CSV table of C-alpha atoms in Angstrom, one decimal:
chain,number,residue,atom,x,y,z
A,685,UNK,CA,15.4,-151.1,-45.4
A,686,UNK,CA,12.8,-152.6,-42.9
A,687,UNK,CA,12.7,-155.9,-42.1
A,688,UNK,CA,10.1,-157.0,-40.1
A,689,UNK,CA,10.8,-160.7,-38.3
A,690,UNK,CA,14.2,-160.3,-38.3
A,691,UNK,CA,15.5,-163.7,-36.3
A,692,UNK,CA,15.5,-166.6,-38.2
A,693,UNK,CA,18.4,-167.8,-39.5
A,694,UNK,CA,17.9,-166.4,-43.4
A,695,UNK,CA,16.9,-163.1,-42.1
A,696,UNK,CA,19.7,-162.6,-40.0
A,697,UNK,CA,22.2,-163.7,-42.7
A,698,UNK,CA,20.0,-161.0,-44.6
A,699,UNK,CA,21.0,-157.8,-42.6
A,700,UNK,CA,24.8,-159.2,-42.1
A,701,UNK,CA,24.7,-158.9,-46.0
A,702,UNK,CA,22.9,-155.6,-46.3
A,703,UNK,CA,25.1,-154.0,-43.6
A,704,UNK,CA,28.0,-155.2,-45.4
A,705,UNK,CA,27.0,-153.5,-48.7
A,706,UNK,CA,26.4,-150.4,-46.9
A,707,UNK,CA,22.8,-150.1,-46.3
A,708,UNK,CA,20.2,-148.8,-43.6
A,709,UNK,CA,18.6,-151.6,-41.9
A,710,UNK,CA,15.7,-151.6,-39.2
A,711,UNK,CA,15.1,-154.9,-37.7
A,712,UNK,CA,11.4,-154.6,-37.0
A,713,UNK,CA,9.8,-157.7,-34.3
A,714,UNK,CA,7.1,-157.8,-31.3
A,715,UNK,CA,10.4,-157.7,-29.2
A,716,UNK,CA,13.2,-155.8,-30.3
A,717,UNK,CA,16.5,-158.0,-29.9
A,718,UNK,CA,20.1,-156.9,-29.4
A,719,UNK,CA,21.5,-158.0,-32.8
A,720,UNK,CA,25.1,-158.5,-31.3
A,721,UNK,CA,27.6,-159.9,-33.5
A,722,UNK,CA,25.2,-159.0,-36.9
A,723,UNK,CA,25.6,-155.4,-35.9
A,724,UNK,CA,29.5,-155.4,-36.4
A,725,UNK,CA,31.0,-152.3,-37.0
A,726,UNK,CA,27.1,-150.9,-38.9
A,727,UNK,CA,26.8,-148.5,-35.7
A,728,UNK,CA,23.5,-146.1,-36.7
A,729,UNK,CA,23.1,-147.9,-39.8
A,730,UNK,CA,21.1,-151.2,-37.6
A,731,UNK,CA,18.5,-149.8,-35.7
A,732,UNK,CA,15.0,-151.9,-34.0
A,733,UNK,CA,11.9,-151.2,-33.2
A,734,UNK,CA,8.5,-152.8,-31.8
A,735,UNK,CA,6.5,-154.3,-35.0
A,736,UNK,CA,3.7,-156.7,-34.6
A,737,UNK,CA,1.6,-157.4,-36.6
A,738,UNK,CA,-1.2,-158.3,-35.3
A,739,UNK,CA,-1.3,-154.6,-33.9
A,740,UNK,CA,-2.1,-152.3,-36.0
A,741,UNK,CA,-1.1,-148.7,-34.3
A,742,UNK,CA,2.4,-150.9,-33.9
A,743,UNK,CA,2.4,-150.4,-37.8
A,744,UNK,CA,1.6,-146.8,-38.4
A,745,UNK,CA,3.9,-145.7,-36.2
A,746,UNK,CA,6.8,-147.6,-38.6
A,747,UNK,CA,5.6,-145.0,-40.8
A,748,UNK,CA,7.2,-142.1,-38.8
A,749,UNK,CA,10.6,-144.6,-39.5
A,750,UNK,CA,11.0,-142.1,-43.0
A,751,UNK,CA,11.7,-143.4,-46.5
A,752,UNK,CA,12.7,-147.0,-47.4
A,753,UNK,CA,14.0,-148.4,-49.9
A,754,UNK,CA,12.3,-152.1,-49.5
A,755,UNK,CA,10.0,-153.6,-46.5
A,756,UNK,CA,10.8,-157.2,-46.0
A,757,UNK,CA,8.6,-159.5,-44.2
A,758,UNK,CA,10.0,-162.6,-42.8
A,759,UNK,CA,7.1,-163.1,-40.0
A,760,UNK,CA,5.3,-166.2,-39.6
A,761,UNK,CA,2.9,-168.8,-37.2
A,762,UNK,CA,2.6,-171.9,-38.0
A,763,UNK,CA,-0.9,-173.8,-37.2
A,764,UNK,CA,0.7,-177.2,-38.6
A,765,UNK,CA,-1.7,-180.0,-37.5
A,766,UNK,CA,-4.7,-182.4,-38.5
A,767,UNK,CA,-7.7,-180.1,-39.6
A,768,UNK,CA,-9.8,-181.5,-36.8
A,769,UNK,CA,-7.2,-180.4,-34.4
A,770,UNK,CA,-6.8,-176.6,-35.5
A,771,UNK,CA,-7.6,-173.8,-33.0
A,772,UNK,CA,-9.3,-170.9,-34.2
A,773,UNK,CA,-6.6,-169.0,-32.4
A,774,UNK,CA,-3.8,-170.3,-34.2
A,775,UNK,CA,-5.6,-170.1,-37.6
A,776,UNK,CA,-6.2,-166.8,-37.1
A,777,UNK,CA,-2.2,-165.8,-36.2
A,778,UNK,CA,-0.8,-168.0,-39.1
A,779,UNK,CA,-2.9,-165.0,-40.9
A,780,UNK,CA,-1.7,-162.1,-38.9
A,781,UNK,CA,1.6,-163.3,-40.0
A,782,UNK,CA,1.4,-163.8,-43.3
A,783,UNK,CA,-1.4,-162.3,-44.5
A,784,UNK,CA,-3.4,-159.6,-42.8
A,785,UNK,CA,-0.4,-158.0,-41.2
A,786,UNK,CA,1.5,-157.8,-44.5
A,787,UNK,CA,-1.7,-155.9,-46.1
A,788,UNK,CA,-1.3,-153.2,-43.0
A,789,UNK,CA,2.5,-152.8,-43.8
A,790,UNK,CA,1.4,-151.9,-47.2
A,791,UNK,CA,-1.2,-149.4,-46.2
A,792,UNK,CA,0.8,-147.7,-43.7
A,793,UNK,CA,4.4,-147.8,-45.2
A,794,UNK,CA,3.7,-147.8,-49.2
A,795,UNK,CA,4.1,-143.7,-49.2
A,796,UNK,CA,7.5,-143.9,-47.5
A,797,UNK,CA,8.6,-146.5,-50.5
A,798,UNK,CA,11.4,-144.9,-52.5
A,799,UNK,CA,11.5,-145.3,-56.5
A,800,UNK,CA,12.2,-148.8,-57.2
A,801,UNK,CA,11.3,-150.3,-54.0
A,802,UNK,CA,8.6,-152.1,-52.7
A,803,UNK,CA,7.6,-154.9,-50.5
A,804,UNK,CA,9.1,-158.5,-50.3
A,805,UNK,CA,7.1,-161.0,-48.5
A,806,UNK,CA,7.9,-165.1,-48.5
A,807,UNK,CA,5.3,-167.4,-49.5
A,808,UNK,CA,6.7,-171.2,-49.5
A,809,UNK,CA,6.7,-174.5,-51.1
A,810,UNK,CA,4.1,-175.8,-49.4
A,811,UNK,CA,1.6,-173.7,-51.4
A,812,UNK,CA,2.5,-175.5,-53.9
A,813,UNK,CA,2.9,-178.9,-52.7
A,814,UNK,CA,0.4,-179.0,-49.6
A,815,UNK,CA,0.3,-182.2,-47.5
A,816,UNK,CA,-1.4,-183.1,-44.8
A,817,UNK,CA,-1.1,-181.4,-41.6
A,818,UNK,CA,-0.1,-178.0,-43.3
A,819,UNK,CA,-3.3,-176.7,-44.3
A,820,UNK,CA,-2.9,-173.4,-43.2
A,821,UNK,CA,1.0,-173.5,-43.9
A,822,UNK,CA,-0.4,-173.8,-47.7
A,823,UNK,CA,-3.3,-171.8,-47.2
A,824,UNK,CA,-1.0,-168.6,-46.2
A,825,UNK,CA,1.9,-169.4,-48.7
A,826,UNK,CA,-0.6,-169.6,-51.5
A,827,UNK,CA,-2.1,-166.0,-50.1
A,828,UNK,CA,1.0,-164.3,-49.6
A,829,UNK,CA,1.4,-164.9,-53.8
A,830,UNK,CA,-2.2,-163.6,-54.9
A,831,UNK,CA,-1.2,-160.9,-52.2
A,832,UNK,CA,2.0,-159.4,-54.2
A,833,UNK,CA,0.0,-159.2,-57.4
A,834,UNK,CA,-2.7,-157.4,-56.1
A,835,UNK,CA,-0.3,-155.3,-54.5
A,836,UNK,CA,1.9,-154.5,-57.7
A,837,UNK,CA,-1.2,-153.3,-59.6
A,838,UNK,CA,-2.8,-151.0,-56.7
A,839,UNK,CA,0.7,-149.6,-55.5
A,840,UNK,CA,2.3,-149.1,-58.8
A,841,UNK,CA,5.3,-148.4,-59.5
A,842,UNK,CA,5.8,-149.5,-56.1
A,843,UNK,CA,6.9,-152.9,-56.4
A,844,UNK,CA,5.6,-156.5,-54.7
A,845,UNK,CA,7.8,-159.8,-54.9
A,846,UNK,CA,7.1,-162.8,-53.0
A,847,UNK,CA,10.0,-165.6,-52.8
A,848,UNK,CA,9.0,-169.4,-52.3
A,849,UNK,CA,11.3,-171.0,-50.6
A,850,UNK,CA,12.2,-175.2,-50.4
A,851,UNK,CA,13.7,-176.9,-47.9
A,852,UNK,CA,16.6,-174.8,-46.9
A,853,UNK,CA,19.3,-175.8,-44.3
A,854,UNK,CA,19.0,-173.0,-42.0
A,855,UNK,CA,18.7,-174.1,-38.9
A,856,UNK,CA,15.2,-174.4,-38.6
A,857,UNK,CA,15.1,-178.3,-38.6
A,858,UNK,CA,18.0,-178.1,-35.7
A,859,UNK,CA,15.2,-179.8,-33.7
A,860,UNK,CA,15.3,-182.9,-35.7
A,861,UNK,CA,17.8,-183.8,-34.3
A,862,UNK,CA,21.0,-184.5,-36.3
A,863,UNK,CA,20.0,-187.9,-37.2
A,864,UNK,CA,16.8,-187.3,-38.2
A,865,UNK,CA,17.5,-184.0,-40.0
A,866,UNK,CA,20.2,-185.5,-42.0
A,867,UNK,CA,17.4,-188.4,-43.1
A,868,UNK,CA,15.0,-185.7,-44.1
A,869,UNK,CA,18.0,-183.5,-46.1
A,870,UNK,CA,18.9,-186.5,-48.2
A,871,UNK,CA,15.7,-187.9,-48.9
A,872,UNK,CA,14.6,-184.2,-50.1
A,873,UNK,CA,17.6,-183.8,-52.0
A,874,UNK,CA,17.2,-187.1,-54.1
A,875,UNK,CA,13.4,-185.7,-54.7
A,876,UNK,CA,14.4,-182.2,-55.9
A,877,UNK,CA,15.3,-181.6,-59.4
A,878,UNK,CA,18.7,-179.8,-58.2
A,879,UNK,CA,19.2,-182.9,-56.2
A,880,UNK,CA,20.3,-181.1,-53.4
A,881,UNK,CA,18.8,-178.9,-50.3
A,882,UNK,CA,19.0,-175.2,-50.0
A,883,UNK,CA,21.2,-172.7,-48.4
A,884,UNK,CA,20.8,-169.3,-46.8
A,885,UNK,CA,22.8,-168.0,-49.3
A,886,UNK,CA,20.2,-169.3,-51.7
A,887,UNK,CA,18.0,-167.1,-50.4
A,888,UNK,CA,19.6,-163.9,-49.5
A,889,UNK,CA,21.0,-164.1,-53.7
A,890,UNK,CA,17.4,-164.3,-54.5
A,891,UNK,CA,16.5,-161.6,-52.1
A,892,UNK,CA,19.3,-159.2,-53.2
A,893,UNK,CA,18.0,-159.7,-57.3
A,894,UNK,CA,14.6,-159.1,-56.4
A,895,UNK,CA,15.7,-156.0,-54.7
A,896,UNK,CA,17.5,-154.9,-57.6
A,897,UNK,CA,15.7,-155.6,-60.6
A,898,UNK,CA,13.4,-152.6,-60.5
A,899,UNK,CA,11.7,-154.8,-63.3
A,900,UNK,CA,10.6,-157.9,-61.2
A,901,UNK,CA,7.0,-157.1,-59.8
A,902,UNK,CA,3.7,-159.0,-59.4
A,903,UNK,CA,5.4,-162.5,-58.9
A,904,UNK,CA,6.7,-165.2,-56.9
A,905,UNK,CA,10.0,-166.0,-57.3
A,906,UNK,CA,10.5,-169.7,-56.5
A,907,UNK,CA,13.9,-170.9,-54.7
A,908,UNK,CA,13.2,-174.7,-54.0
A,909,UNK,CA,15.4,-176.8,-56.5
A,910,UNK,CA,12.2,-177.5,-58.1
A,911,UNK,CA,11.0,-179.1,-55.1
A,912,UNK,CA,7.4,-177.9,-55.7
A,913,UNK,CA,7.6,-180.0,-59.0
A,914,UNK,CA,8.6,-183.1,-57.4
């Protein structure tokens, strides 16, 4: 398992899982981190290594890593602003991220997927629900979905699943600020459908089912309490 991005919050609680089930993980990321306490007792079963991907020759070297059974991409940019404010710059990594370095994983790493695997990349709800200030947020969210089911025709049986995720309490609003991030939570919650926000665990469920159903392919899978609908 390669999982590129690997510090957030949701993809940390990610390898903790897979290491406790057993599996293989690589934690790929521009700098390789010392996963401390998420290593536990996995010894040679966590491993990491230099992934960007915005490079290239950083890529096809992953493909010396030997067979996977998944590639997960957590890896974004955000060029959140007015459009008049944007920098081409910052446009351009947003789609690094998301985008154009997700296509290069595929064309360097899809011959070392094992039957039944694939790729899962993470679009998001603002795809869906775009407001202003998060063009590019939408733009790449609503790419990374087109992108799986191009990918699940031209790599078949090699599987592509993309996961949308809501507002999820992982500690990415931490710089909120309590109060304001508790504002936020509740008036999310009383919009969403499940009238309430999402957890990591939300996530790393839908994660481990699209990893497992070797019959889910060519979609998005959304986890946002039906925030996109609201």
């Amino acid at each position: 398992m390669l999982i590129v991005g690997g510090g957030s919050g949701i993809a940390r609680a990610l390898v903790r899982e897979l290491l406790a089930r057993g599996d293989e993980v690589i934690v790929g990321g521009r700098r390789p981190e010392t996963l401390g306490d998420d290593a536990g007792e996995a010894g040679d079963r966590l491993r990491s290594v230099r992934i960007d991907l915005a490079d290239e020759a950083s890529i096809a070297a992953a493909a010396n890593l030997g067979p996977l059974d998944f590639v997960v991409s957590f890896a974004a940019a955000h060029a959140n602003g007015p459009i008049h404010e944007l920098k081409r710059d910052a446009i351009v990594t947003a789609f690094d991220a998301k985008v154009i370095g997700p296509i290069l994983l595929a064309k360097h790493l899809a011959p070392s997927i094992r039957p039944g695997g694939g790729f899962l990349l993470f679009s998001g709800v603002a795809a869906w629900k775009p407001s202003a200030g998060l063009a590019v947020m939408a733009t790449t969210n609503g790419a990374v979905s087109f992108l799986v089911e191009a990918l699940a025709v031209e790599l078949a049986p090699v599987r592509a699943v993309a996961i949308s995720p809501g507002i999820i309490d992982s500690g990415a609003w931490d710089t909120l600020g309590e109060q304001e991030k508790s504002k936020m939570f509740s008036e999310t919650a009383a919009d969403n459908p499940a009238r309430r926000i999402g957890s990591v665990n939300d996530i790393v469920s839908a994660v481990r089912f699209a990893m497992d159903n070797t019959f889910v392919t060519g979609t998005t899978l959304h986890v946002d309490g039906g925030g996109r609908l609201a």
